Tab-separated table of C-alpha atoms in Angstrom:
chain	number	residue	atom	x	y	z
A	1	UNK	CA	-63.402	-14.248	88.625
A	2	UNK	CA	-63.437	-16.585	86.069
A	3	UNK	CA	-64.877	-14.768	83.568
A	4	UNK	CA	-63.348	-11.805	83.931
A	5	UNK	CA	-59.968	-13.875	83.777
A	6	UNK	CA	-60.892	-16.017	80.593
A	7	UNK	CA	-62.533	-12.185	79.165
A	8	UNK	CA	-58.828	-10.854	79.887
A	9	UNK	CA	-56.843	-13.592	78.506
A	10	UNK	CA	-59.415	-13.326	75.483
A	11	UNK	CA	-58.863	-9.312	75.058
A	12	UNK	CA	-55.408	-9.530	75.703
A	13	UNK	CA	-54.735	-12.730	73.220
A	14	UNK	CA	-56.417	-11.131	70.465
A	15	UNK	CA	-53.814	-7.750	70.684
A	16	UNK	CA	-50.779	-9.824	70.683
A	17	UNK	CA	-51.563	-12.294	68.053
A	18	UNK	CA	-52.547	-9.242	66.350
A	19	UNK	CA	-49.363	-7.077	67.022
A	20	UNK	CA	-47.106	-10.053	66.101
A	21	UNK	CA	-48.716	-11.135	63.222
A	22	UNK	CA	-48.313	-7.362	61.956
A	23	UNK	CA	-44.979	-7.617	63.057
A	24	UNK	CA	-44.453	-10.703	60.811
A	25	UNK	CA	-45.664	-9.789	58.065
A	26	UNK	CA	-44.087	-6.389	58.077
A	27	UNK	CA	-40.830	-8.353	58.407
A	28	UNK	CA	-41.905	-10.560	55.402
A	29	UNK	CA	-42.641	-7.206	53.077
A	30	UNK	CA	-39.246	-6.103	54.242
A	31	UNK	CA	-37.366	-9.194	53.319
A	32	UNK	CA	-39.118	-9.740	50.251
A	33	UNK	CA	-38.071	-6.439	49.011
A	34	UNK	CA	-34.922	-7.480	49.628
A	35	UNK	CA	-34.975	-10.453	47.858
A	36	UNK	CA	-36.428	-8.846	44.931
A	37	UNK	CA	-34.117	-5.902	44.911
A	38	UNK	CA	-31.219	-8.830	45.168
A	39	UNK	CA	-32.986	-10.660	41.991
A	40	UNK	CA	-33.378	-7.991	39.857
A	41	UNK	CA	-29.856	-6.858	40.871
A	42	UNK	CA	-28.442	-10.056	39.835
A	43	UNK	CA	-30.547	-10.606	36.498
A	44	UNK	CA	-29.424	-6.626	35.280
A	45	UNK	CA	-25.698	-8.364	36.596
A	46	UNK	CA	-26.268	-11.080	34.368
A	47	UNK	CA	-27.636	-9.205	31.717
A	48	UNK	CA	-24.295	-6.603	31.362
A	49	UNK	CA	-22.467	-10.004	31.647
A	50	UNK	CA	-24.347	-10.986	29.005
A	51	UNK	CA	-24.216	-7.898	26.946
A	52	UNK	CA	-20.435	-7.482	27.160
A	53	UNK	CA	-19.918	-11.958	26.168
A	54	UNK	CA	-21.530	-11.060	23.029
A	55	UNK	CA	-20.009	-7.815	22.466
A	56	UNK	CA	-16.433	-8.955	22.970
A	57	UNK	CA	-17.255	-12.045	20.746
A	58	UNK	CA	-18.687	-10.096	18.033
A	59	UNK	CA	-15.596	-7.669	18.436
A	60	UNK	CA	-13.437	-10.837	17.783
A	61	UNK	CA	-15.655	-11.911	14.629
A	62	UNK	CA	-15.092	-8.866	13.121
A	63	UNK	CA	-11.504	-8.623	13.484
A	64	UNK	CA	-11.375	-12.764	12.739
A	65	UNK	CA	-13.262	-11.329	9.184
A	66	UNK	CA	-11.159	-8.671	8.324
A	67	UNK	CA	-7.462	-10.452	8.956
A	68	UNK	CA	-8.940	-13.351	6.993
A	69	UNK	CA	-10.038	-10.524	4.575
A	70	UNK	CA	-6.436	-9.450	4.678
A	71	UNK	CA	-4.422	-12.834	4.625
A	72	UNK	CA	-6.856	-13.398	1.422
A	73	UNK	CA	-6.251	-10.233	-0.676
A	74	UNK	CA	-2.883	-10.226	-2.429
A	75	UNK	CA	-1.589	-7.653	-3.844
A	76	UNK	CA	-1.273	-7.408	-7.747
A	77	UNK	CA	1.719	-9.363	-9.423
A	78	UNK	CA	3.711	-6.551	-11.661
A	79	UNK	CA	5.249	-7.742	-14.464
A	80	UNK	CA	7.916	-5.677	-17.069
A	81	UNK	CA	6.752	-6.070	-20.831
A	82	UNK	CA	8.386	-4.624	-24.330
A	83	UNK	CA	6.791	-4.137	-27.704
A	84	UNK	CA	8.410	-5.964	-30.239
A	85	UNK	CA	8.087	-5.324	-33.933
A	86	UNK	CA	8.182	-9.139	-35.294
A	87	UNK	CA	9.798	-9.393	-38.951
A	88	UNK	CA	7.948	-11.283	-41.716
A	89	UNK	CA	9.272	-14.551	-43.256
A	90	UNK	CA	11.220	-15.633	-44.768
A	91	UNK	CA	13.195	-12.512	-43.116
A	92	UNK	CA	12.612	-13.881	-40.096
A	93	UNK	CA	14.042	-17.017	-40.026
A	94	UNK	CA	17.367	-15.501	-42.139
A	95	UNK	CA	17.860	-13.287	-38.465
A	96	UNK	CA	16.866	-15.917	-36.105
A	97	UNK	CA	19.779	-18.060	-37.803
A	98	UNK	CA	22.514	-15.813	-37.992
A	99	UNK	CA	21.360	-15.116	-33.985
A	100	UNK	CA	21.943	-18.628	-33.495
A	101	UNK	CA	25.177	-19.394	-35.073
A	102	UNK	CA	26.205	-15.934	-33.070
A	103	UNK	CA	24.946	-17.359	-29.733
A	104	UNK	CA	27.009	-20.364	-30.032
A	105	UNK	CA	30.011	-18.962	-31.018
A	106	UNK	CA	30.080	-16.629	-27.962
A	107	UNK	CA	28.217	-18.923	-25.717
A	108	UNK	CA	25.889	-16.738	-25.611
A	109	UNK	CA	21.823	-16.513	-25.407
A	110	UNK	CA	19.849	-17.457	-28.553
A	111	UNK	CA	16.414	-14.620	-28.894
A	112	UNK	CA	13.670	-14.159	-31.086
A	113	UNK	CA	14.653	-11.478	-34.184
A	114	UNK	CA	12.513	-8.055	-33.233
A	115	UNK	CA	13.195	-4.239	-33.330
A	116	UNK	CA	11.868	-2.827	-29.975
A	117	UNK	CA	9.370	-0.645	-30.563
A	118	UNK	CA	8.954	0.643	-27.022
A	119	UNK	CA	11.295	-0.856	-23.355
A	120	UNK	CA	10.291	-0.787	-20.907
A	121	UNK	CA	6.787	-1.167	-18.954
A	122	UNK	CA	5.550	-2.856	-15.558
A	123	UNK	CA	1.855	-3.422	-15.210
A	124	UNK	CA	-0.270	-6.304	-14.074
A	125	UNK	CA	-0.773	-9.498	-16.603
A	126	UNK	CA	-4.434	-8.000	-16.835
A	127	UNK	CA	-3.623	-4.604	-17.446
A	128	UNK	CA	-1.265	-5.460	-20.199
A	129	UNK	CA	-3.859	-7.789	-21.559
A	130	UNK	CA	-5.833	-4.423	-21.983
A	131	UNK	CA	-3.085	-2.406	-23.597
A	132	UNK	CA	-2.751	-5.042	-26.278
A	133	UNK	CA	-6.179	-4.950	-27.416
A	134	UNK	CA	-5.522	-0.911	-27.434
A	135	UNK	CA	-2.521	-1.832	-29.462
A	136	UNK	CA	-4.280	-3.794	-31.795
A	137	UNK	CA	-6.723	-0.635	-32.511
A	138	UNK	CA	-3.895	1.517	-33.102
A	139	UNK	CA	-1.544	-1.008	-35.448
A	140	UNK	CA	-4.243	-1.314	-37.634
A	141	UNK	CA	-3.281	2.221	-39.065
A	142	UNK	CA	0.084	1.543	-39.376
A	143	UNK	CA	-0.148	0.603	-42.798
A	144	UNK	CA	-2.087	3.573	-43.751
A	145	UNK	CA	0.531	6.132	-42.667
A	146	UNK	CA	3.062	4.018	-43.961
A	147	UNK	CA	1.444	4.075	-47.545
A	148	UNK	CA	0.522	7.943	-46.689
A	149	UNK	CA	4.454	9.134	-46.009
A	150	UNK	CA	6.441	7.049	-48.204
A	151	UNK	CA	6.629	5.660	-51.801
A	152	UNK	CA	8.322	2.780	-49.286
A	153	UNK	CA	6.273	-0.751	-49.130
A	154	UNK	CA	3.809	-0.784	-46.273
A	155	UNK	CA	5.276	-2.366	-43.137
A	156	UNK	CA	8.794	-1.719	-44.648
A	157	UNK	CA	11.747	-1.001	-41.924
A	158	UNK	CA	15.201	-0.317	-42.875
A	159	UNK	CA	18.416	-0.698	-41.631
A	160	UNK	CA	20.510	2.722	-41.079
A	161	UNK	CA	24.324	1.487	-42.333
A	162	UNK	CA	23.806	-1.856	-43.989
A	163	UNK	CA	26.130	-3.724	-41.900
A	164	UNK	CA	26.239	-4.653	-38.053
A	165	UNK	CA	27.400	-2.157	-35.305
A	166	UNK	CA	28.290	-2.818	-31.348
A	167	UNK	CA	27.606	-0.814	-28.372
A	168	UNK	CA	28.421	-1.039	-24.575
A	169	UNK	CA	25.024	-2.659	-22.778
A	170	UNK	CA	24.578	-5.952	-22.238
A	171	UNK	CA	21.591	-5.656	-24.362
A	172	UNK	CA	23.237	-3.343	-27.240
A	173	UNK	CA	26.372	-6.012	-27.835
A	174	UNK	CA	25.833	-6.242	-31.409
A	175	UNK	CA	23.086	-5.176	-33.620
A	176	UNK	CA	21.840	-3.249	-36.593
A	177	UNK	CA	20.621	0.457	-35.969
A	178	UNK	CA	17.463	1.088	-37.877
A	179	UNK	CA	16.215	3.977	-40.104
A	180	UNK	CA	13.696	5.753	-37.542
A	181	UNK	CA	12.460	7.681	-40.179
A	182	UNK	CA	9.421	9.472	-39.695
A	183	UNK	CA	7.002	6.818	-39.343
A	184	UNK	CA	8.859	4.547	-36.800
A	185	UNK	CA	9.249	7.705	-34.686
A	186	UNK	CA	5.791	9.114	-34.659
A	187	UNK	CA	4.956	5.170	-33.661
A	188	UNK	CA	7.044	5.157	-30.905
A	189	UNK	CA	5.933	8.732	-29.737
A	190	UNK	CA	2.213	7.330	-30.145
A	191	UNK	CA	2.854	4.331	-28.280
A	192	UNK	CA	4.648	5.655	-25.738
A	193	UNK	CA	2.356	8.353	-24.711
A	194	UNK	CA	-0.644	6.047	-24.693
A	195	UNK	CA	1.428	4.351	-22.190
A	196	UNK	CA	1.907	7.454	-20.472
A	197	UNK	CA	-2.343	7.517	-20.160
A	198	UNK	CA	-2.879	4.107	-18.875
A	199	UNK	CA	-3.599	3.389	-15.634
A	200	UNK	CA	-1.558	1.076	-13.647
A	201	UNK	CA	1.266	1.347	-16.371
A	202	UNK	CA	5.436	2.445	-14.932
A	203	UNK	CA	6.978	3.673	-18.036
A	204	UNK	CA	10.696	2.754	-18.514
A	205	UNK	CA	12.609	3.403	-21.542
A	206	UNK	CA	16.161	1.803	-22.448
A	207	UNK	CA	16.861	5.213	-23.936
A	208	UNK	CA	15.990	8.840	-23.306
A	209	UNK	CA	16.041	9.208	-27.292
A	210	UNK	CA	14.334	6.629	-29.266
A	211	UNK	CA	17.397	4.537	-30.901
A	212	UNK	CA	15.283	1.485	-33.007
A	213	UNK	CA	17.729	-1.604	-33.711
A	214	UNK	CA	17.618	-5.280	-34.235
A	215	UNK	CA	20.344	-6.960	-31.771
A	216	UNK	CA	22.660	-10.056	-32.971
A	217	UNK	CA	23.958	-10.588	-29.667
A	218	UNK	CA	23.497	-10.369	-25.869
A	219	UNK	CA	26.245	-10.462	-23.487
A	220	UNK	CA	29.502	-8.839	-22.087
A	221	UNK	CA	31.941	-9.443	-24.712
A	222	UNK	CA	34.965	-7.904	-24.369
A	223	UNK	CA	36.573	-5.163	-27.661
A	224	UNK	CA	38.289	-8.532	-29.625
A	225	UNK	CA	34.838	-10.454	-29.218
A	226	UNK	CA	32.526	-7.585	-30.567
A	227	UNK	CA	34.978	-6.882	-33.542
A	228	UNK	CA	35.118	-10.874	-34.402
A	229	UNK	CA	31.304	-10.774	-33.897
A	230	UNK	CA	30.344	-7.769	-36.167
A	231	UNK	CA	32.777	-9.500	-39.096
A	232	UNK	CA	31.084	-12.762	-38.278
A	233	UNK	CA	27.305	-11.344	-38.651
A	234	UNK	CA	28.165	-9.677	-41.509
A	235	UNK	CA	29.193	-12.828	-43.477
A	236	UNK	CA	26.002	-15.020	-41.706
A	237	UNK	CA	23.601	-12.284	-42.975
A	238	UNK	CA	25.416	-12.466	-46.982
A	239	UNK	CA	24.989	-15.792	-46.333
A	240	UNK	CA	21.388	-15.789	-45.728
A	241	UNK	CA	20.926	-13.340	-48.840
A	242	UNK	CA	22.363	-15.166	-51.249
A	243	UNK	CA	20.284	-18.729	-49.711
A	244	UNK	CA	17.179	-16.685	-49.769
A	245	UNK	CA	18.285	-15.540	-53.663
A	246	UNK	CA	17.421	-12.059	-52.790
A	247	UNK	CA	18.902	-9.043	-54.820
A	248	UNK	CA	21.514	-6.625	-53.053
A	249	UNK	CA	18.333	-3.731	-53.194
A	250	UNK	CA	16.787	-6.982	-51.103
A	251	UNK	CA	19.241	-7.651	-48.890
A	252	UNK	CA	18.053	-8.441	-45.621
A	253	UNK	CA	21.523	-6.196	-44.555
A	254	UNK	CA	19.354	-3.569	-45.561
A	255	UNK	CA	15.531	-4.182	-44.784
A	256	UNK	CA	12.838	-6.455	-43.876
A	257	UNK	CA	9.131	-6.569	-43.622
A	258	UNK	CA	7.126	-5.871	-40.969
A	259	UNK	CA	4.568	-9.113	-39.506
A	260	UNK	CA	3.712	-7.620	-36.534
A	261	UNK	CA	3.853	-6.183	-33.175
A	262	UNK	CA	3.631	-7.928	-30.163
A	263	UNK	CA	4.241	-7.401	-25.873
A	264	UNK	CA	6.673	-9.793	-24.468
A	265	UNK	CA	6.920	-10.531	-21.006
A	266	UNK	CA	10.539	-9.127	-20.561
A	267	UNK	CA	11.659	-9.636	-17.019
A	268	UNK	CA	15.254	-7.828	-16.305
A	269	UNK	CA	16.430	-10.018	-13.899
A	270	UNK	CA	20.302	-10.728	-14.003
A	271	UNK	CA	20.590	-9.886	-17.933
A	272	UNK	CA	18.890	-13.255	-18.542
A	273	UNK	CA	16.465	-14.008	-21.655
A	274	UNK	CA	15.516	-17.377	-20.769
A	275	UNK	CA	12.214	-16.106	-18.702
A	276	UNK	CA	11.214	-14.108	-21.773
């Protein structure tokens, strides 16, 4: 009886520890797969996280970059230029006085003696700083077509009438209309179509037909003023003849010689020189 009690207990002992460890470590398997489906659930979790952090930070570079790109690049300063021809001396300083004694007369603003040669152009400091060194090629012929046209002196520019005329701009007050001639007109037509080709450049011209002049005066003076003006130029410019000791076939009333051309920075703001 006791044996076949302590046999029992034995076989039977042996079943259930068996059963339940099975049963354990079943559960175990199950739980651990559990766990690990829950880990790598959570890492992929993180890793999107992850993923879309860097994304949306690399988004914000980027668009950090390109308005600091932005807020750096200006846009290009225009400027408005003319083309002066410059008269030689002694000529030159015989116009820039009678200009004077005009200017202070009228109250009026004192400017450098010049015939435009071409008004008006807008293009970048740079860009104009290109066109002057193309300017430079071209002038250099200047004298050669003069000499080739004309039993005139080379660089020579005369005056139409001989005595001072007055218009209605602001910038035509007084002046003295120049001889276009053939020469001064084909330079104008050059210059103004290699304008035309140049990139960057806004043509503008004072006139649709080329009118070359040398002003006295700038301003708004009224019919009296302009009259007075004209008489008073006249006498300034004998003046300066006669101090210069020129003959009348001299007379700076009737010509002058050319020094050279030049761009001005010629901003048209409120009819005002003093920027120039």
């Amino acid at each position: 009886c006791i044996t076949t009690t302590t046999w029992t207990t034995w076989n039977i002992t042996p079943q259930n520890h068996t059963n339940r460890t099975w049963t354990h470590l079943r559960r175990q398997h199950i739980l651990g797969g559990l766990q690990l489906q829950l880990q790598l659930h959570k890492a992929k979790a993180k890793a999107k996280a992850k993923a879309k952090a860097k994304a949306k930070a690399n988004k914000y570079t980027s668009n950090t970059t390109t308005t600091t790109s932005r807020m750096n690049t200006k846009p290009p300063i225009i400027k408005q230029y003319s083309i002066w021809i410059k008269p030689k001396e002694p000529e030159s300083e015989a116009y820039s006085n009678v200009i004077t004694s005009l200017s202070k007369r009228f109250g009026t603003e004192p400017f450098e003696p010049h015939v435009t040669l071409l008004s008006l152009f807008e293009a970048t400091e740079e860009t104009a700083q290109e066109f002057a060194k193309e300017l430079k090629d071209y002038a250099s012929g200047f004298v050669e077509k003069t000499q080739d046209k004309s039993n005139k002196p080379p660089g020579e520019i005369r005056f139409e009438t001989g005595k001072p005329t007055a218009g209605e701009r602001f910038f035509q007050c007084v002046y003295m209309l120049c001889d276009k001639g053939t020469v001064l007109g084909d330079v104008h037509d050059a210059v103004k179509c290699m304008l035309e080709r140049k990139e960057g450049v806004s043509l503008f011209l004072a006139n649709a037909t080329y009118m070359p002049h040398m002003s006295l005066v700038y301003g708004d003076l009224n019919k009296e003023q302009k009259e007075e003006a004209k008489a008073m130029a006249l006498e300034k410019l004998r003046e300066e003849t006669k101090r210069l000791g020129r003959k009348d076939e001299d007379c700076i009333l009737r010509k002058f010689e050319m020094d050279s051309w030049d761009i001005y920075l010629t901003p048209m703001e409120g009819n005002c020189t003093k920027n120039w």
